[in-house]
Tab-separated table of N, CA and C in Angstrom:
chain	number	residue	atom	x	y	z
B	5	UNK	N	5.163	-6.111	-18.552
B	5	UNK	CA	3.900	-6.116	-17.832
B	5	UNK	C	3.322	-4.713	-17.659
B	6	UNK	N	4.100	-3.696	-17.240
B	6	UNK	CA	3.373	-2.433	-17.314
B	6	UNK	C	3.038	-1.718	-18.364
B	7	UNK	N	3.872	-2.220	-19.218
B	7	UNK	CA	3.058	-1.476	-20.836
B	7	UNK	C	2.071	-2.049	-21.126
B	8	UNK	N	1.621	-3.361	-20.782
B	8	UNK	CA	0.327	-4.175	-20.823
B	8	UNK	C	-0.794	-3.798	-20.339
B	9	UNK	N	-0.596	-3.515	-18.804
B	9	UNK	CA	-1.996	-3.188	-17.950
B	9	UNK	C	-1.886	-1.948	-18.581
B	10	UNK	N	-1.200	-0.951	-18.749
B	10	UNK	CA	-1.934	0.544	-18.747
B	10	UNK	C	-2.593	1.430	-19.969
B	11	UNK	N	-2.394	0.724	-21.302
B	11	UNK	CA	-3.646	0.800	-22.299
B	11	UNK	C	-4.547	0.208	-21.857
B	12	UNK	N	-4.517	-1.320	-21.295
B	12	UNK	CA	-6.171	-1.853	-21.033
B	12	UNK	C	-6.833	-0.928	-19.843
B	13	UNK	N	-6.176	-0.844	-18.906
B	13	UNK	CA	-6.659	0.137	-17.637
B	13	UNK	C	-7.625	0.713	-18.202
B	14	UNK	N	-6.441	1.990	-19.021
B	14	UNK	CA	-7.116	3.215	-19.425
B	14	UNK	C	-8.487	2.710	-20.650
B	15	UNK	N	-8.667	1.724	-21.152
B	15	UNK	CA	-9.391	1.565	-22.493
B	15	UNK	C	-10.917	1.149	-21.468
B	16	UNK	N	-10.669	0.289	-20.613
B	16	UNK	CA	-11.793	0.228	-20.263
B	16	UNK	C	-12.249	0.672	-18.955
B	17	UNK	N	-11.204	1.543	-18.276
B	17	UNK	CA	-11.686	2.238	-16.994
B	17	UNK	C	-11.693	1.319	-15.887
B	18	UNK	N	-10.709	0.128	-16.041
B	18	UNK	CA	-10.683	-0.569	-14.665
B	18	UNK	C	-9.719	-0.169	-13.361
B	19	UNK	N	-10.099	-1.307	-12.751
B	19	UNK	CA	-9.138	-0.965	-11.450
B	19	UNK	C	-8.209	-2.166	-11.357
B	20	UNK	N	-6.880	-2.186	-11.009
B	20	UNK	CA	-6.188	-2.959	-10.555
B	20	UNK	C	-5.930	-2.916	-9.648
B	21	UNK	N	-5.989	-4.364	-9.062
B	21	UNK	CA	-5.568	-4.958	-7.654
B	21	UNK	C	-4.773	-5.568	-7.131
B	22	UNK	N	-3.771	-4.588	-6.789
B	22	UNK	CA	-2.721	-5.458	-6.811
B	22	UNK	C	-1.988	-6.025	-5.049
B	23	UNK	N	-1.613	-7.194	-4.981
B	23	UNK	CA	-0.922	-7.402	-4.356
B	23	UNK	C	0.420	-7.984	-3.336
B	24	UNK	N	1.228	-6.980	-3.007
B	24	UNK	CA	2.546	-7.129	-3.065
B	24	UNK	C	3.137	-6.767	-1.417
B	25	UNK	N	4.130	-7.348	-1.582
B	25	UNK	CA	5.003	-6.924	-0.369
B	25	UNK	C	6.517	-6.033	-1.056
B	26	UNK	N	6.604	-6.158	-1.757
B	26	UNK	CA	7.581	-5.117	-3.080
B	26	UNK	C	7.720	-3.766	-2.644
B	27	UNK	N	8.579	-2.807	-1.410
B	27	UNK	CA	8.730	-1.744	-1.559
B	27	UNK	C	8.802	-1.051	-2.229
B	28	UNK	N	9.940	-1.584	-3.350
B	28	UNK	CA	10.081	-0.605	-4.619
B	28	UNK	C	8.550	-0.009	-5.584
B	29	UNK	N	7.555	-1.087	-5.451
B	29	UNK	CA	6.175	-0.760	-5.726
B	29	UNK	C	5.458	-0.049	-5.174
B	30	UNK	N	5.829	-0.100	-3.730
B	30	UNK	CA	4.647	0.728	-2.959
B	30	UNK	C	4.855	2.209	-3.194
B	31	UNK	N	6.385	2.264	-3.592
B	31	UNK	CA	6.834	3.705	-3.277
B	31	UNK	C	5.878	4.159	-4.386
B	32	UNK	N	5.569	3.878	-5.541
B	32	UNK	CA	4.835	4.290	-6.761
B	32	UNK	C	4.235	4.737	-6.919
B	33	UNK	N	2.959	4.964	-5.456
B	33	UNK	CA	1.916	5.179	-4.783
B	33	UNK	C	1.472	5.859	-4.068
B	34	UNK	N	0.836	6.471	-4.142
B	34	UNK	CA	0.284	7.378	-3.376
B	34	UNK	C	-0.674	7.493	-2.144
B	35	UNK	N	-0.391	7.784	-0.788
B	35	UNK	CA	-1.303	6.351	0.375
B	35	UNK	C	-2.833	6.780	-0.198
B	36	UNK	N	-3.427	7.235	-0.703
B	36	UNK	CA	-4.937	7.807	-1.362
B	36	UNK	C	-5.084	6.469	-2.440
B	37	UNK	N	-4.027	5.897	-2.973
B	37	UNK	CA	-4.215	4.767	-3.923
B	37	UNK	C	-3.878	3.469	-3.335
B	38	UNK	N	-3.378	3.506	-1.795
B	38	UNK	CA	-3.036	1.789	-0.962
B	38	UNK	C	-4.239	2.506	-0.127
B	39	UNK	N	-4.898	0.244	-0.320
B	39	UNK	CA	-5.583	-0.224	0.646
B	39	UNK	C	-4.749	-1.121	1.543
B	40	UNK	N	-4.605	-0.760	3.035
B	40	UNK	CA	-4.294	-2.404	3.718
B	40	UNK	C	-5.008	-3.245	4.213
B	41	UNK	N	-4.940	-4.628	4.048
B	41	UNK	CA	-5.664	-5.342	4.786
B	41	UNK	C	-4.578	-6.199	5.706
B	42	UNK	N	-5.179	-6.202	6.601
B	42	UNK	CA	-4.675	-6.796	7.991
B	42	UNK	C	-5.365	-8.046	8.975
B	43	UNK	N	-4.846	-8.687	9.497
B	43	UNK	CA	-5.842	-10.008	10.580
B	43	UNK	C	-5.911	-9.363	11.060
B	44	UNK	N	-7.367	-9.121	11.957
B	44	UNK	CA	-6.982	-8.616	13.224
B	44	UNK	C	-8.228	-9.832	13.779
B	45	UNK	N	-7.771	-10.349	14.773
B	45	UNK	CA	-8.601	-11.640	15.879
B	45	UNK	C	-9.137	-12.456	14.622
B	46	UNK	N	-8.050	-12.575	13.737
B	46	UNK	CA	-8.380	-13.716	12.812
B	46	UNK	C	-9.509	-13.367	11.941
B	47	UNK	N	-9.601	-11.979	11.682
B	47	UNK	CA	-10.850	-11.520	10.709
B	47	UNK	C	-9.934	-10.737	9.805
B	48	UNK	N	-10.555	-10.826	8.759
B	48	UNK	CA	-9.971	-9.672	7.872
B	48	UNK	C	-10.056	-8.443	7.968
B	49	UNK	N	-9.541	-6.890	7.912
B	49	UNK	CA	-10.011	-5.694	8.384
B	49	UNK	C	-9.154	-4.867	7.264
B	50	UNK	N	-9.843	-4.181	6.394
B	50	UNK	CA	-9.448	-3.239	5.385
B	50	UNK	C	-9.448	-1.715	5.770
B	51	UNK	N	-8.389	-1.129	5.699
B	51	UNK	CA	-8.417	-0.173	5.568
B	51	UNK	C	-7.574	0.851	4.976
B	52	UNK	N	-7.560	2.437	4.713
B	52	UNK	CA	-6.872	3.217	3.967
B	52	UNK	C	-5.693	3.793	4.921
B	53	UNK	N	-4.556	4.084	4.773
B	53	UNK	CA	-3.903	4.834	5.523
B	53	UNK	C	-4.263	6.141	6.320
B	54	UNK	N	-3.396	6.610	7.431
B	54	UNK	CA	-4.462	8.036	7.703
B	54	UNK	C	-3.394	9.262	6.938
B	55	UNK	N	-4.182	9.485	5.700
B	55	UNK	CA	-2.972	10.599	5.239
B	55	UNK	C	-2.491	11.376	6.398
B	56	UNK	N	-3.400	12.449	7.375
B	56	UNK	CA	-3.238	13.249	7.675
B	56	UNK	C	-2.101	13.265	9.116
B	57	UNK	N	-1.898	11.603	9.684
B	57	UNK	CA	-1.343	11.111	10.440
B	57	UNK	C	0.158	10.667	9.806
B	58	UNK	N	0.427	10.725	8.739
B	58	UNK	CA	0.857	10.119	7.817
B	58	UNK	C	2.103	11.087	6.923
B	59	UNK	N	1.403	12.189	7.060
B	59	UNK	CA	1.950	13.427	5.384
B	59	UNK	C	3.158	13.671	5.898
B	60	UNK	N	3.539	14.301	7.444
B	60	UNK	CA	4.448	14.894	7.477
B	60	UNK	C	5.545	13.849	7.679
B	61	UNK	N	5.625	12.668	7.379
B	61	UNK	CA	6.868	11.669	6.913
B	61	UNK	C	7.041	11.764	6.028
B	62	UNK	N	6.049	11.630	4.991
B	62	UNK	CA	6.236	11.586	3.488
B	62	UNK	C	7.075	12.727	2.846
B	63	UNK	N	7.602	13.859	3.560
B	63	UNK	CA	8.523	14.903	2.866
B	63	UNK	C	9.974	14.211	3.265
B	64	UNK	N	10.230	13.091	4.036
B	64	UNK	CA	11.576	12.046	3.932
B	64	UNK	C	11.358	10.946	3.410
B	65	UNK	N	10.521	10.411	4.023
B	65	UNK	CA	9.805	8.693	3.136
B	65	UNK	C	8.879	8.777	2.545
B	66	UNK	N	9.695	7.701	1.461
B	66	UNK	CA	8.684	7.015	0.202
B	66	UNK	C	7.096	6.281	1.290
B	67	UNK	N	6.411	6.062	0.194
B	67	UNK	CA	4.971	5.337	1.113
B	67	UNK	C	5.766	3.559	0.962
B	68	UNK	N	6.523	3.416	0.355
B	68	UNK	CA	7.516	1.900	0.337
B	68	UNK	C	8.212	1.726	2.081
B	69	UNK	N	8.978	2.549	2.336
B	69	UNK	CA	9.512	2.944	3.196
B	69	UNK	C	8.571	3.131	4.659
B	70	UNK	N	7.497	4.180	4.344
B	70	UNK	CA	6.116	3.813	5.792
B	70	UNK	C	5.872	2.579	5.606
B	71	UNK	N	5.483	1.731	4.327
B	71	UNK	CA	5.064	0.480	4.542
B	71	UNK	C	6.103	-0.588	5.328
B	72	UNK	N	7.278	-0.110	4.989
B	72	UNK	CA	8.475	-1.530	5.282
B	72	UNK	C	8.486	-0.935	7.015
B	73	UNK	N	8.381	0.550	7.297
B	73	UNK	CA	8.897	0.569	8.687
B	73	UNK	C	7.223	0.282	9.690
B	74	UNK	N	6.243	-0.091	8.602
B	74	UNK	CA	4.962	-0.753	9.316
B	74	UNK	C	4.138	0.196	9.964
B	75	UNK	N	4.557	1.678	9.200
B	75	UNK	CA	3.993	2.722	9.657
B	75	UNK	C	2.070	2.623	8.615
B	76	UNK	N	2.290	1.951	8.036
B	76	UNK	CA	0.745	1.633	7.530
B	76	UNK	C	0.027	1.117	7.435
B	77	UNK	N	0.697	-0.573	8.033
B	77	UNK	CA	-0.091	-1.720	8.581
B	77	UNK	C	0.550	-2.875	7.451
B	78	UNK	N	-0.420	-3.981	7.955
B	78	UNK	CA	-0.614	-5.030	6.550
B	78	UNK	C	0.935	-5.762	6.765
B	79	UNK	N	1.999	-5.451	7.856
B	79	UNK	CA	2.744	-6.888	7.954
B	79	UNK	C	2.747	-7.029	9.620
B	80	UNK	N	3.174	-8.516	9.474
B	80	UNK	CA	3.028	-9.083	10.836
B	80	UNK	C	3.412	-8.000	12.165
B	81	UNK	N	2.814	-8.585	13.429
B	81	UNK	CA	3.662	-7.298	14.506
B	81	UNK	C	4.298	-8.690	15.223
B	82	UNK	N	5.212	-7.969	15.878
B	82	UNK	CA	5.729	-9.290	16.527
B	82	UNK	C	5.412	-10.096	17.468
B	83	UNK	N	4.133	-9.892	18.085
B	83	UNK	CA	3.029	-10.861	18.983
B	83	UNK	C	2.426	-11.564	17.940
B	84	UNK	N	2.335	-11.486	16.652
B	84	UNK	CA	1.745	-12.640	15.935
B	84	UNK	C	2.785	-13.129	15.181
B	85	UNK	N	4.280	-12.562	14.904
B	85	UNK	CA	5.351	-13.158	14.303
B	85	UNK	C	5.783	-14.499	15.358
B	86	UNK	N	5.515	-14.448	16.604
B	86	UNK	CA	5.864	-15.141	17.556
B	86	UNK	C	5.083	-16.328	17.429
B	87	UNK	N	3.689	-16.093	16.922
B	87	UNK	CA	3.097	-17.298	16.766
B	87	UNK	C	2.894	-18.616	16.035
């Protein structure tokens, strides 16, 4: 699969959208290249990580690792795991 998308990517200048709960993927990434989306009051709400809130983890953790410890959003919190 990845030798697949990344001639077409590059041939026609698209974007892929991908989405996963896959740490090992997120780490791949750079938070400038994850969007999260999140419920919030049952609406959808997109947004980018805050690098600058963000950087000085990233010299120990992968962005896999902020994502799994929910330091970037986009999984349940446990007032809505409860529900």
């Amino acid at each position: 699969p990845r030798s697949t998308l990344f001639p077409y990517t590059t041939l026609f200048r698209s974007k892929v959208i991908l989405a996963t709960q896959s740490v090992p993927l997120v780490s791949h990434f750079e938070l400038s290249e994850i969007v999260i989306v999140d419920r919030v009051d049952g609406a959808t709400a997109v947004h980018r990580p805050d690098e600058d809130l963000l950087k000085a983890f990233l010299d120990d953790y992968s962005t896999g690792t902020l994502w799994e410890m929910n330091l970037l959003g986009g999984r349940p919190s446990h007032t809505e795991a409860a529900l």
